[in-house]
C-alpha cells in the first residue's frame, strides 16, 4: 500500500508539471483601416470652338487640349477665343496615379434655331493624353487638371445660331 501511495503521489506530481509545460499561450493583435476621401472631379471650363463662319462648303473645327483651334475646309473660318474643356481632379495621393476616361463616340449638338441640322463632335483628345478614351494621370500635391479637346463637324450652309451638347462625361478612378 505504501508503494501504491508513492506511485499516486508521484503520478500527481508528474501530471502537475506536465500540465504546466503544455499550457496555453495567447497574443493580441489590432485591426486598422484608413478611410480616405474619394477622388473628386469638377468641371472647370466648358469647351468652346469659338466663332465659326461657314459658307456652302462646310468643314471641321478642332480645338486641342492646349486650346488652339485649327480648321479644315474652305468654308470654315474661326474667330473668337477657342477654349478646351477642363476638369479639376482633387483629393488624390501626392505622386499617386489615377485612371480616367473621356468620350470615344461622336455626340450630336442640340440646335438653335429650331429645325437647323445638328452637328457632330468627335476626335476626342486630352492632356494628360489618352488612348481610345482611357488615360492615366499623376497627381502633383494631390490635384491635376484634365484638358479635353475635340473636332466639330460643320455642315455646308450651317444655319446661324448657338449649338451645344447636353454635356459629355469625364470619369476618374484610383489606380
PDB file of C-alpha atoms in Angstrom:
ATOM      1  CA  UNK A   1       0.000   0.000   0.000  1.00  0.00           C
ATOM      2  CA  UNK A   2       2.851   2.300   0.787  1.00  0.00           C
ATOM      3  CA  UNK A   3       4.262   1.751  -2.694  1.00  0.00           C
ATOM      4  CA  UNK A   4       0.852   2.410  -4.195  1.00  0.00           C
ATOM      5  CA  UNK A   5       0.604   5.708  -2.342  1.00  0.00           C
ATOM      6  CA  UNK A   6       4.065   6.698  -3.503  1.00  0.00           C
ATOM      7  CA  UNK A   7       3.068   5.822  -7.056  1.00  0.00           C
ATOM      8  CA  UNK A   8      -0.086   8.011  -6.879  1.00  0.00           C
ATOM      9  CA  UNK A   9       1.833  10.877  -5.283  1.00  0.00           C
ATOM     10  CA  UNK A  10       4.498  10.636  -7.967  1.00  0.00           C
ATOM     11  CA  UNK A  11       1.806  10.461 -10.708  1.00  0.00           C
ATOM     12  CA  UNK A  12       0.090  13.598  -9.345  1.00  0.00           C
ATOM     13  CA  UNK A  13       3.396  15.486  -9.246  1.00  0.00           C
ATOM     14  CA  UNK A  14       4.245  14.427 -12.818  1.00  0.00           C
ATOM     15  CA  UNK A  15       0.798  15.363 -14.110  1.00  0.00           C
ATOM     16  CA  UNK A  16       1.034  18.731 -12.362  1.00  0.00           C
ATOM     17  CA  UNK A  17       4.337  19.510 -14.056  1.00  0.00           C
ATOM     18  CA  UNK A  18       3.188  18.247 -17.450  1.00  0.00           C
ATOM     19  CA  UNK A  19       0.069  20.446 -17.312  1.00  0.00           C
ATOM     20  CA  UNK A  20       2.277  23.461 -16.783  1.00  0.00           C
ATOM     21  CA  UNK A  21       4.711  22.525 -19.540  1.00  0.00           C
ATOM     22  CA  UNK A  22       1.871  22.103 -22.123  1.00  0.00           C
ATOM     23  CA  UNK A  23      -0.136  25.208 -21.084  1.00  0.00           C
ATOM     24  CA  UNK A  24      -1.797  27.643 -23.437  1.00  0.00           C
ATOM     25  CA  UNK A  25      -0.312  30.933 -24.596  1.00  0.00           C
ATOM     26  CA  UNK A  26      -2.018  33.829 -26.394  1.00  0.00           C
ATOM     27  CA  UNK A  27      -1.217  37.123 -28.067  1.00  0.00           C
ATOM     28  CA  UNK A  28      -3.396  40.042 -29.181  1.00  0.00           C
ATOM     29  CA  UNK A  29      -3.370  41.946 -32.470  1.00  0.00           C
ATOM     30  CA  UNK A  30      -5.282  45.037 -33.583  1.00  0.00           C
ATOM     31  CA  UNK A  31      -7.036  45.669 -36.879  1.00  0.00           C
ATOM     32  CA  UNK A  32      -6.771  49.081 -38.550  1.00  0.00           C
ATOM     33  CA  UNK A  33      -8.429  50.626 -41.596  1.00  0.00           C
ATOM     34  CA  UNK A  34      -7.740  54.061 -43.039  1.00  0.00           C
ATOM     35  CA  UNK A  35     -10.632  55.832 -44.740  1.00  0.00           C
ATOM     36  CA  UNK A  36      -9.575  58.231 -47.492  1.00  0.00           C
ATOM     37  CA  UNK A  37     -11.643  60.776 -49.356  1.00  0.00           C
ATOM     38  CA  UNK A  38     -12.892  59.590 -52.721  1.00  0.00           C
ATOM     39  CA  UNK A  39     -11.454  61.275 -55.791  1.00  0.00           C
ATOM     40  CA  UNK A  40     -13.334  64.393 -56.749  1.00  0.00           C
ATOM     41  CA  UNK A  41     -13.732  65.768 -60.283  1.00  0.00           C
ATOM     42  CA  UNK A  42     -15.310  69.087 -61.140  1.00  0.00           C
ATOM     43  CA  UNK A  43     -15.829  70.747 -64.491  1.00  0.00           C
ATOM     44  CA  UNK A  44     -13.803  73.962 -64.520  1.00  0.00           C
ATOM     45  CA  UNK A  45     -14.242  75.202 -68.112  1.00  0.00           C
ATOM     46  CA  UNK A  46     -16.680  74.311 -70.875  1.00  0.00           C
ATOM     47  CA  UNK A  47     -15.351  73.665 -74.380  1.00  0.00           C
ATOM     48  CA  UNK A  48     -15.854  76.480 -76.884  1.00  0.00           C
ATOM     49  CA  UNK A  49     -14.982  76.196 -80.578  1.00  0.00           C
ATOM     50  CA  UNK A  50     -15.020  79.974 -80.975  1.00  0.00           C
ATOM     51  CA  UNK A  51     -16.888  81.910 -83.658  1.00  0.00           C
ATOM     52  CA  UNK A  52     -17.435  79.856 -86.810  1.00  0.00           C
ATOM     53  CA  UNK A  53     -18.257  81.353 -90.192  1.00  0.00           C
ATOM     54  CA  UNK A  54     -19.370  78.880 -92.839  1.00  0.00           C
ATOM     55  CA  UNK A  55     -20.406  79.046 -96.481  1.00  0.00           C
ATOM     56  CA  UNK A  56     -21.684  76.349 -98.777  1.00  0.00           C
ATOM     57  CA  UNK A  57     -18.633  74.077 -98.324  1.00  0.00           C
ATOM     58  CA  UNK A  58     -18.619  73.308 -94.577  1.00  0.00           C
ATOM     59  CA  UNK A  59     -15.645  71.686 -92.848  1.00  0.00           C
ATOM     60  CA  UNK A  60     -14.315  70.991 -89.345  1.00  0.00           C
ATOM     61  CA  UNK A  61     -13.001  72.969 -86.395  1.00  0.00           C
ATOM     62  CA  UNK A  62     -10.659  71.245 -83.954  1.00  0.00           C
ATOM     63  CA  UNK A  63      -9.841  72.593 -80.506  1.00  0.00           C
ATOM     64  CA  UNK A  64      -6.785  70.943 -78.953  1.00  0.00           C
ATOM     65  CA  UNK A  65      -6.348  70.342 -75.212  1.00  0.00           C
ATOM     66  CA  UNK A  66      -3.998  73.358 -75.230  1.00  0.00           C
ATOM     67  CA  UNK A  67      -6.909  75.472 -76.591  1.00  0.00           C
ATOM     68  CA  UNK A  68      -5.582  76.110 -80.090  1.00  0.00           C
ATOM     69  CA  UNK A  69      -8.054  75.893 -82.943  1.00  0.00           C
ATOM     70  CA  UNK A  70      -7.480  74.641 -86.468  1.00  0.00           C
ATOM     71  CA  UNK A  71      -9.982  74.331 -89.267  1.00  0.00           C
ATOM     72  CA  UNK A  72     -10.337  72.330 -92.459  1.00  0.00           C
ATOM     73  CA  UNK A  73     -12.447  73.094 -95.485  1.00  0.00           C
ATOM     74  CA  UNK A  74     -12.655  76.347 -97.389  1.00  0.00           C
ATOM     75  CA  UNK A  75     -15.950  77.320 -95.812  1.00  0.00           C
ATOM     76  CA  UNK A  76     -14.966  77.364 -92.130  1.00  0.00           C
ATOM     77  CA  UNK A  77     -13.196  80.337 -90.651  1.00  0.00           C
ATOM     78  CA  UNK A  78     -12.846  80.607 -86.900  1.00  0.00           C
ATOM     79  CA  UNK A  79     -12.628  83.655 -84.716  1.00  0.00           C
ATOM     80  CA  UNK A  80     -13.189  84.476 -81.101  1.00  0.00           C
ATOM     81  CA  UNK A  81     -11.384  82.587 -78.396  1.00  0.00           C
ATOM     82  CA  UNK A  82     -11.364  78.772 -78.551  1.00  0.00           C
ATOM     83  CA  UNK A  83     -11.325  77.035 -75.165  1.00  0.00           C
ATOM     84  CA  UNK A  84     -10.624  73.395 -74.298  1.00  0.00           C
ATOM     85  CA  UNK A  85     -12.805  71.837 -71.629  1.00  0.00           C
ATOM     86  CA  UNK A  86     -11.027  71.410 -68.306  1.00  0.00           C
ATOM     87  CA  UNK A  87     -11.759  69.254 -65.285  1.00  0.00           C
ATOM     88  CA  UNK A  88     -10.074  69.578 -61.879  1.00  0.00           C
ATOM     89  CA  UNK A  89      -9.312  66.257 -60.178  1.00  0.00           C
ATOM     90  CA  UNK A  90      -8.607  66.546 -56.452  1.00  0.00           C
ATOM     91  CA  UNK A  91      -8.230  64.523 -53.253  1.00  0.00           C
ATOM     92  CA  UNK A  92      -5.529  62.313 -54.725  1.00  0.00           C
ATOM     93  CA  UNK A  93      -2.432  60.976 -53.053  1.00  0.00           C
ATOM     94  CA  UNK A  94       0.563  63.161 -53.910  1.00  0.00           C
ATOM     95  CA  UNK A  95       2.544  61.490 -56.726  1.00  0.00           C
ATOM     96  CA  UNK A  96      -0.190  58.823 -56.933  1.00  0.00           C
ATOM     97  CA  UNK A  97      -1.831  57.858 -60.210  1.00  0.00           C
ATOM     98  CA  UNK A  98      -5.406  57.627 -61.359  1.00  0.00           C
ATOM     99  CA  UNK A  99      -7.223  56.353 -64.431  1.00  0.00           C
ATOM    100  CA  UNK A 100      -9.612  58.500 -66.437  1.00  0.00           C
ATOM    101  CA  UNK A 101     -11.881  58.175 -69.440  1.00  0.00           C
ATOM    102  CA  UNK A 102     -13.061  60.718 -71.982  1.00  0.00           C
ATOM    103  CA  UNK A 103     -15.687  60.151 -74.684  1.00  0.00           C
ATOM    104  CA  UNK A 104     -14.812  57.997 -77.675  1.00  0.00           C
ATOM    105  CA  UNK A 105     -18.053  58.138 -79.637  1.00  0.00           C
ATOM    106  CA  UNK A 106     -19.390  61.084 -81.599  1.00  0.00           C
ATOM    107  CA  UNK A 107     -22.056  63.171 -79.902  1.00  0.00           C
ATOM    108  CA  UNK A 108     -24.543  65.492 -81.534  1.00  0.00           C
ATOM    109  CA  UNK A 109     -25.222  69.098 -80.755  1.00  0.00           C
ATOM    110  CA  UNK A 110     -28.632  70.418 -79.965  1.00  0.00           C
ATOM    111  CA  UNK A 111     -29.856  73.017 -82.376  1.00  0.00           C
ATOM    112  CA  UNK A 112     -30.901  76.614 -82.177  1.00  0.00           C
ATOM    113  CA  UNK A 113     -32.740  77.840 -84.229  1.00  0.00           C
ATOM    114  CA  UNK A 114     -35.270  75.031 -84.212  1.00  0.00           C
ATOM    115  CA  UNK A 115     -35.138  72.966 -87.378  1.00  0.00           C
ATOM    116  CA  UNK A 116     -31.422  73.504 -88.029  1.00  0.00           C
ATOM    117  CA  UNK A 117     -29.311  70.406 -88.689  1.00  0.00           C
ATOM    118  CA  UNK A 118     -27.304  69.195 -85.695  1.00  0.00           C
ATOM    119  CA  UNK A 119     -23.521  68.939 -85.924  1.00  0.00           C
ATOM    120  CA  UNK A 120     -21.372  66.144 -84.520  1.00  0.00           C
ATOM    121  CA  UNK A 121     -18.358  66.284 -82.244  1.00  0.00           C
ATOM    122  CA  UNK A 122     -15.727  63.516 -82.213  1.00  0.00           C
ATOM    123  CA  UNK A 123     -11.959  63.046 -82.299  1.00  0.00           C
ATOM    124  CA  UNK A 124     -11.647  63.495 -78.534  1.00  0.00           C
ATOM    125  CA  UNK A 125      -8.137  64.216 -77.195  1.00  0.00           C
ATOM    126  CA  UNK A 126      -6.800  65.096 -73.765  1.00  0.00           C
ATOM    127  CA  UNK A 127      -3.869  66.213 -71.651  1.00  0.00           C
ATOM    128  CA  UNK A 128      -2.745  64.065 -69.914  1.00  0.00           C
ATOM    129  CA  UNK A 129      -3.066  62.016 -73.061  1.00  0.00           C
ATOM    130  CA  UNK A 130      -5.432  59.105 -73.542  1.00  0.00           C
ATOM    131  CA  UNK A 131      -5.634  56.190 -75.939  1.00  0.00           C
ATOM    132  CA  UNK A 132      -9.067  55.064 -77.106  1.00  0.00           C
ATOM    133  CA  UNK A 133     -10.620  57.280 -74.457  1.00  0.00           C
ATOM    134  CA  UNK A 134      -8.651  55.900 -71.486  1.00  0.00           C
ATOM    135  CA  UNK A 135      -5.662  57.549 -69.853  1.00  0.00           C
ATOM    136  CA  UNK A 136      -3.622  57.796 -66.682  1.00  0.00           C
ATOM    137  CA  UNK A 137      -2.783  60.920 -64.745  1.00  0.00           C
ATOM    138  CA  UNK A 138      -0.324  61.609 -61.924  1.00  0.00           C
ATOM    139  CA  UNK A 139      -1.165  63.873 -59.026  1.00  0.00           C
ATOM    140  CA  UNK A 140       1.016  66.794 -58.058  1.00  0.00           C
ATOM    141  CA  UNK A 141       0.218  67.758 -54.465  1.00  0.00           C
ATOM    142  CA  UNK A 142      -2.972  65.708 -54.698  1.00  0.00           C
ATOM    143  CA  UNK A 143      -4.503  67.510 -57.711  1.00  0.00           C
ATOM    144  CA  UNK A 144      -4.338  67.638 -61.500  1.00  0.00           C
ATOM    145  CA  UNK A 145      -6.325  69.224 -64.326  1.00  0.00           C
ATOM    146  CA  UNK A 146      -7.503  67.230 -67.349  1.00  0.00           C
ATOM    147  CA  UNK A 147      -7.877  69.267 -70.560  1.00  0.00           C
ATOM    148  CA  UNK A 148     -10.137  67.908 -73.321  1.00  0.00           C
ATOM    149  CA  UNK A 149     -10.303  68.906 -76.991  1.00  0.00           C
ATOM    150  CA  UNK A 150     -12.378  67.609 -79.908  1.00  0.00           C
ATOM    151  CA  UNK A 151     -13.410  68.176 -83.522  1.00  0.00           C
ATOM    152  CA  UNK A 152     -16.689  69.825 -84.558  1.00  0.00           C
ATOM    153  CA  UNK A 153     -18.079  68.840 -87.970  1.00  0.00           C
ATOM    154  CA  UNK A 154     -19.761  71.865 -89.551  1.00  0.00           C
ATOM    155  CA  UNK A 155     -22.278  71.267 -92.315  1.00  0.00           C
ATOM    156  CA  UNK A 156     -22.390  73.230 -95.562  1.00  0.00           C
ATOM    157  CA  UNK A 157     -24.570  76.321 -95.141  1.00  0.00           C
ATOM    158  CA  UNK A 158     -24.986  75.566 -91.414  1.00  0.00           C
ATOM    159  CA  UNK A 159     -27.779  77.810 -90.087  1.00  0.00           C
ATOM    160  CA  UNK A 160     -26.547  80.625 -87.821  1.00  0.00           C
ATOM    161  CA  UNK A 161     -27.273  80.103 -84.135  1.00  0.00           C
ATOM    162  CA  UNK A 162     -25.856  78.681 -80.923  1.00  0.00           C
ATOM    163  CA  UNK A 163     -25.220  74.934 -80.900  1.00  0.00           C
ATOM    164  CA  UNK A 164     -24.280  72.992 -77.800  1.00  0.00           C
ATOM    165  CA  UNK A 165     -24.218  69.474 -76.381  1.00  0.00           C
ATOM    166  CA  UNK A 166     -26.147  68.130 -73.445  1.00  0.00           C
ATOM    167  CA  UNK A 167     -22.731  67.550 -71.877  1.00  0.00           C
ATOM    168  CA  UNK A 168     -20.060  64.875 -72.099  1.00  0.00           C
ATOM    169  CA  UNK A 169     -18.624  62.782 -69.269  1.00  0.00           C
ATOM    170  CA  UNK A 170     -15.076  62.531 -67.952  1.00  0.00           C
ATOM    171  CA  UNK A 171     -14.642  59.907 -65.225  1.00  0.00           C
ATOM    172  CA  UNK A 172     -11.779  59.217 -62.816  1.00  0.00           C
ATOM    173  CA  UNK A 173     -10.835  56.256 -60.602  1.00  0.00           C
ATOM    174  CA  UNK A 174      -7.918  55.446 -58.345  1.00  0.00           C
ATOM    175  CA  UNK A 175      -5.391  53.049 -59.896  1.00  0.00           C
TER     176      UNK A 175
END
